[in-house]
Tab-separated table of C-alpha atoms in Angstrom:
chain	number	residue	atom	x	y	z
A	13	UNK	CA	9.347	-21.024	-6.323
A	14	UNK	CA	8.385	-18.222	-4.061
A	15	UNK	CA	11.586	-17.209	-3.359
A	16	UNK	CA	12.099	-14.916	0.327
A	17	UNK	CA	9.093	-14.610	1.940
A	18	UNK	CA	8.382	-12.136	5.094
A	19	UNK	CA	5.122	-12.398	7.804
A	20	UNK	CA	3.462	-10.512	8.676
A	21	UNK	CA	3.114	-7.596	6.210
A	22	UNK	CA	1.975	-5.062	8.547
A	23	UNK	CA	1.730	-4.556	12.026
A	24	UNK	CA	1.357	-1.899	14.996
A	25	UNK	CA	2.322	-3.019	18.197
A	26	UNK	CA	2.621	-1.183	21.318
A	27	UNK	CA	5.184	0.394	23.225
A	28	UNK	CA	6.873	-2.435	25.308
A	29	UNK	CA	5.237	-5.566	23.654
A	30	UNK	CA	6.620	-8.149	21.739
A	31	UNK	CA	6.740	-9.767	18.634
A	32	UNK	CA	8.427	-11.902	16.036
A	33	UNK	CA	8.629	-11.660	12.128
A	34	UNK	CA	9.500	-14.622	10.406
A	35	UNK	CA	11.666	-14.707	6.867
A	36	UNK	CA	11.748	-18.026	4.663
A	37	UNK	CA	13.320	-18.600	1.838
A	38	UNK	CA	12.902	-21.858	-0.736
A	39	UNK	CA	15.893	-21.315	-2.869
A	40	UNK	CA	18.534	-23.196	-0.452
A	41	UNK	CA	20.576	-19.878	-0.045
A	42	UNK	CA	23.277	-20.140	2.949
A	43	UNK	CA	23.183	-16.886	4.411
A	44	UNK	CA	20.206	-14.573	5.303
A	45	UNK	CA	19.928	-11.075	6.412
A	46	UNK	CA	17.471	-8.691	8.285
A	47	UNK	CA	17.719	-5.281	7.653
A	48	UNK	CA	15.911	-1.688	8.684
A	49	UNK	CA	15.325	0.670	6.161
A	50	UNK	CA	14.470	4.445	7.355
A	51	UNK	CA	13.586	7.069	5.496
A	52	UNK	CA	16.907	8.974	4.620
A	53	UNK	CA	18.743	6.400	5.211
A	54	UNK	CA	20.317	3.418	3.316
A	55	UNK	CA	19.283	-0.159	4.508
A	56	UNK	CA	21.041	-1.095	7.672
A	57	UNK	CA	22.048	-4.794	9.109
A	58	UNK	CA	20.208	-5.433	12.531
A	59	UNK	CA	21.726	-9.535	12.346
A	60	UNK	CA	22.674	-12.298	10.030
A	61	UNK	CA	23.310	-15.782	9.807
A	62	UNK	CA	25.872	-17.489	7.832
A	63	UNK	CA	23.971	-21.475	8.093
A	64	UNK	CA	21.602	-23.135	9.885
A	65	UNK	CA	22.205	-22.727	14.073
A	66	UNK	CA	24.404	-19.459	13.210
A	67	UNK	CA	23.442	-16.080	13.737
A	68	UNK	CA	26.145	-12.978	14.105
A	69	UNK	CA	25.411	-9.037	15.161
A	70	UNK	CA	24.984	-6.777	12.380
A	71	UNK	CA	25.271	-2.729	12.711
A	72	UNK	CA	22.481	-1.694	14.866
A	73	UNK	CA	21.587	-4.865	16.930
A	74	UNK	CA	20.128	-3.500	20.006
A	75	UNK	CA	16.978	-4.858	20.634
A	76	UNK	CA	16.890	-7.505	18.498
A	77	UNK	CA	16.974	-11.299	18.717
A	78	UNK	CA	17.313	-13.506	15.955
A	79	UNK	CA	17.194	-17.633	15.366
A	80	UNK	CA	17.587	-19.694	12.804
A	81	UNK	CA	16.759	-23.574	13.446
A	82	UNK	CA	16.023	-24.204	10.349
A	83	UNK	CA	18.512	-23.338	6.529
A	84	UNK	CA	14.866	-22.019	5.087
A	85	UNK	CA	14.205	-19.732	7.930
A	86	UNK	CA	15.215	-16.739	10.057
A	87	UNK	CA	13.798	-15.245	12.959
A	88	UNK	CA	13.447	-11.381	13.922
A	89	UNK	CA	12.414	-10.863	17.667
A	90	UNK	CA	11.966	-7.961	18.888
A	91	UNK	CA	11.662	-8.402	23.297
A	92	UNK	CA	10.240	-4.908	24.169
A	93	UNK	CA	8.918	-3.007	21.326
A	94	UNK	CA	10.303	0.990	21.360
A	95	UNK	CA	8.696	3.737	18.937
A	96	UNK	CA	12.605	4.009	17.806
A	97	UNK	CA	11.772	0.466	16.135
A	98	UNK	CA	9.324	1.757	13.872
A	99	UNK	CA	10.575	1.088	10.334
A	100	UNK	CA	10.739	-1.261	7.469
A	101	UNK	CA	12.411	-4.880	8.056
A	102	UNK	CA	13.882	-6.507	4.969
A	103	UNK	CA	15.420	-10.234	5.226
A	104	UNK	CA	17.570	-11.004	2.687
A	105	UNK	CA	19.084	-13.795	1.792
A	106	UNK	CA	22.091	-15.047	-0.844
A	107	UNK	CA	24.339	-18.325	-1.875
A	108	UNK	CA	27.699	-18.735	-0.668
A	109	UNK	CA	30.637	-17.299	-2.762
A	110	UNK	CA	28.148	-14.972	-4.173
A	111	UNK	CA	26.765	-10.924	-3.170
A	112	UNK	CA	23.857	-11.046	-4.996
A	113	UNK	CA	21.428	-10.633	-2.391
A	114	UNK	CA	17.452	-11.974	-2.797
A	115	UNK	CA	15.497	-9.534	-0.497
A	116	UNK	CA	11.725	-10.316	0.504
A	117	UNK	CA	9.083	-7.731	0.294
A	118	UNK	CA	9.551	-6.370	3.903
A	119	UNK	CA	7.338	-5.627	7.279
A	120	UNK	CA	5.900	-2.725	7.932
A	121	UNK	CA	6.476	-2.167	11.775
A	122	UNK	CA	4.735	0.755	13.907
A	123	UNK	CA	5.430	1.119	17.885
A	124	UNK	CA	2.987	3.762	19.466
B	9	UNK	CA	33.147	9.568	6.941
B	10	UNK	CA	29.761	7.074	5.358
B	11	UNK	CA	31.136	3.419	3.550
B	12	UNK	CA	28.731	4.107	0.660
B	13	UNK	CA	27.182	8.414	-0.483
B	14	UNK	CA	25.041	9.299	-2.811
B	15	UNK	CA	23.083	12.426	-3.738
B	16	UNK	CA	19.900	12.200	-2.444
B	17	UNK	CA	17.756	13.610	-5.611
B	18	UNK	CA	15.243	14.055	-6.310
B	19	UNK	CA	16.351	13.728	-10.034
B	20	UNK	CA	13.063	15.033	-12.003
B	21	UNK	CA	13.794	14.384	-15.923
B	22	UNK	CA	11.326	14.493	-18.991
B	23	UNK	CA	10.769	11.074	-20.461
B	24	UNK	CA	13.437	10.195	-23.088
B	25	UNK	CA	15.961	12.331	-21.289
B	26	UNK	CA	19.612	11.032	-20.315
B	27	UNK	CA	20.066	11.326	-16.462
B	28	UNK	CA	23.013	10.552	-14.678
B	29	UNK	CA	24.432	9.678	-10.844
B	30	UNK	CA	27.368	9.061	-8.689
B	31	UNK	CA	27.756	7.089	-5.751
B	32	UNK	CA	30.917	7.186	-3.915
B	33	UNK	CA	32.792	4.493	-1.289
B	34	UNK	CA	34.990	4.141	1.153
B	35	UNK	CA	36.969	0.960	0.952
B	36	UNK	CA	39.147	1.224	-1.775
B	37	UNK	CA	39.789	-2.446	-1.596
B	38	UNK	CA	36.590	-3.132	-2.367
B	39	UNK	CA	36.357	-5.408	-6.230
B	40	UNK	CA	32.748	-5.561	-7.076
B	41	UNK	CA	29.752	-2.824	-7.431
B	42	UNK	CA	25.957	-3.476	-7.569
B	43	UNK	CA	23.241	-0.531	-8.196
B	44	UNK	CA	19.747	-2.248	-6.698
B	45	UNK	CA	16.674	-0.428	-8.039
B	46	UNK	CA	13.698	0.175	-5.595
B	47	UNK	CA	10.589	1.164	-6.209
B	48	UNK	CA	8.065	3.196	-3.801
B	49	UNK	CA	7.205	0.387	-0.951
B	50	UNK	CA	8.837	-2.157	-2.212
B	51	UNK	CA	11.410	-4.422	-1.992
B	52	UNK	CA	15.342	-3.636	-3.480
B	53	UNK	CA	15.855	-5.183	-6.376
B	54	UNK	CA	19.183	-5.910	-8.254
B	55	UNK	CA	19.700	-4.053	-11.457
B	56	UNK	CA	23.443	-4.112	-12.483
B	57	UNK	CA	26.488	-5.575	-11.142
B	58	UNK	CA	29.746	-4.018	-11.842
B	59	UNK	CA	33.253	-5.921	-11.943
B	60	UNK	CA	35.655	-3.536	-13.685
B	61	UNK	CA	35.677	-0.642	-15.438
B	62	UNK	CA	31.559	-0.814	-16.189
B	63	UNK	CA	28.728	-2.499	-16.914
B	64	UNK	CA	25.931	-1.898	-19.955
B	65	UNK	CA	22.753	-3.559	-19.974
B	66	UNK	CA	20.387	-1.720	-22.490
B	67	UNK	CA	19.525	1.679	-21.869
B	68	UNK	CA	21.897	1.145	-18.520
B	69	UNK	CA	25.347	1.696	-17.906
B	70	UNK	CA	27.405	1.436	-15.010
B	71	UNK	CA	30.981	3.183	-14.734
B	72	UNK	CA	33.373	2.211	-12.320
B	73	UNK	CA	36.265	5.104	-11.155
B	74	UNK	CA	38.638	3.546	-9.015
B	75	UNK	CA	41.331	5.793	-9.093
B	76	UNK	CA	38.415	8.388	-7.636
B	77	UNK	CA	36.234	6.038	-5.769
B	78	UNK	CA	32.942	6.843	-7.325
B	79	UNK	CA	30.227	4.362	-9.682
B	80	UNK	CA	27.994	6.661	-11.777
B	81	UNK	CA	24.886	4.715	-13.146
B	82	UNK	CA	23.555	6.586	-16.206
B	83	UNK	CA	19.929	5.905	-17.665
B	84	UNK	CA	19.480	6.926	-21.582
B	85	UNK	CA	16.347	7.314	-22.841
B	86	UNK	CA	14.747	7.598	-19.731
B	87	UNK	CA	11.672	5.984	-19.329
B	88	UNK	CA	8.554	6.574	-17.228
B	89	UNK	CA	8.760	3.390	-15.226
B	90	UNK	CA	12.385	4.520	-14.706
B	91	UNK	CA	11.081	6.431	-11.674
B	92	UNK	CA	11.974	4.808	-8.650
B	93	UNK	CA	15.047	4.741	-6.223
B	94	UNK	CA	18.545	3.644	-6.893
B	95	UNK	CA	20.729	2.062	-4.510
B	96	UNK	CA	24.441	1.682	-4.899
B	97	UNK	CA	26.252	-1.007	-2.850
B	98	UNK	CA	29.240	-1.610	-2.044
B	99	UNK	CA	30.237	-5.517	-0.464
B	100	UNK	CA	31.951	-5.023	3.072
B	101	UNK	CA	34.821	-7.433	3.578
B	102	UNK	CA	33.613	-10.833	5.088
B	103	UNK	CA	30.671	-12.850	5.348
B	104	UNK	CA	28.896	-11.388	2.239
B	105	UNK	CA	27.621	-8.466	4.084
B	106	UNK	CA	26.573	-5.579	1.689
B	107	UNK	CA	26.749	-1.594	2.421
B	108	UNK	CA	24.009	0.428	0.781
B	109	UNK	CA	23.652	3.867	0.290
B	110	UNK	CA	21.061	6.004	1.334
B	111	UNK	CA	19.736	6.234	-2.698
B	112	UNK	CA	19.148	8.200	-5.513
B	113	UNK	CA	15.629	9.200	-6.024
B	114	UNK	CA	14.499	9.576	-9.961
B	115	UNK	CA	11.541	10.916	-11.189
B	116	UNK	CA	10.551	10.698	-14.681
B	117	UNK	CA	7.842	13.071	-16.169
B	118	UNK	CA	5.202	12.759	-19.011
């Protein structure tokens, strides 16, 4: 049981090119999360998705696509990389009727 | 005005020393508390959970002030692999979002 899972670990892209990070999870939990987490800052929702085929804006979507075909996984896009994306990307993800929220170990994003 | 504050730290305590921390919120509808612990690079983890008045789990124990709108988390006995960053959050109204603060950064010393 791996529980959430995030790829890639790392990465530097560059300014305007694109990329995806992909979350899964293997404990059948209904809703997922991605967040950013900046220094000084408490984690902030980007999107989420409440089931498979569902995906809603968070607090700072801008920038951001998201998918999620599939209950185990969800999809971060991100179109045209900006150095203001530079940060940490957490998915998260939880049962229904619950707030207990699994996270995975995150992404490490850098946009020169 | 922030859904979820808390002092920033950095908290720096000798080991077996009591420290203690508020976090205060915004929605004063809000029925259930969490304090996450992270540690440096890595992922947010939950530590406590807090229905009603508080929560004790070992040397951990949650308050709840509703009346004032603040949590305090207080560690006894404090530990060196205490150090690490505490999160308080606070669930937003619908869909099982979560707010987090910006954390409390501990430090314990040899």
């Amino acid at each position: 049981n791996a529980g959430v899972t995030q790829t890639p670990k790392f990465r530097v892209l560059k300014t305007g090119q694109s990329m995806t990070l992909l979350c899964a999870q293997d404990m059948n939990h209904e809703y997922m999360y991605w967040y950013r987490q900046d220094p000084g800052m408490g984690l902030r929702l980007i999107h989420y998705s409440v089931g498979e085929g569902t995906t809603a804006k968070g607090e700072v979507p801008d920038g951001y696509n998201v998918s999620r075909l599939k209950k185990q996984n969800f999809l971060l896009g991100l179109e045209s990389a900006a150095p203001s994306q530079t940060s940490v990307y957490f998915c998260a993800s939880t049962l229904a009727d619950t707030d207990t929220q699994y996270f995975g170990p995150g992404t490490r994003l850098t946009v020169l | 005005r922030k859904e979820v504050e808390q002092d920033p730290g950095p908290f720096n305590v000798p080991e077996g020393a009591t420290v203690a921390f508020n976090c205060t919120y915004s929605n004063s509808a809000s029925q259930s508390f969490f304090w996450y612990r992270q540690d440096c690079r890595k992922e947010p983890k939950l530590l406590m959970s807090v229905y009603s008045s508080g929560n004790e789990d070992g040397r951990f124990t949650a308050q709840l002030n509703r009346a004032s709108q603040y949590i305090s988390l207080l560690i006894r006995d404090s530990k060196l692999s205490d150090s690490a960053t505490y999160l308080c959050v606070v669930p937003m109204s619908n869909d099982y979002k979560l707010s987090f603060g910006a954390g409390t950064t501990v430090t314990v010393r040899a």
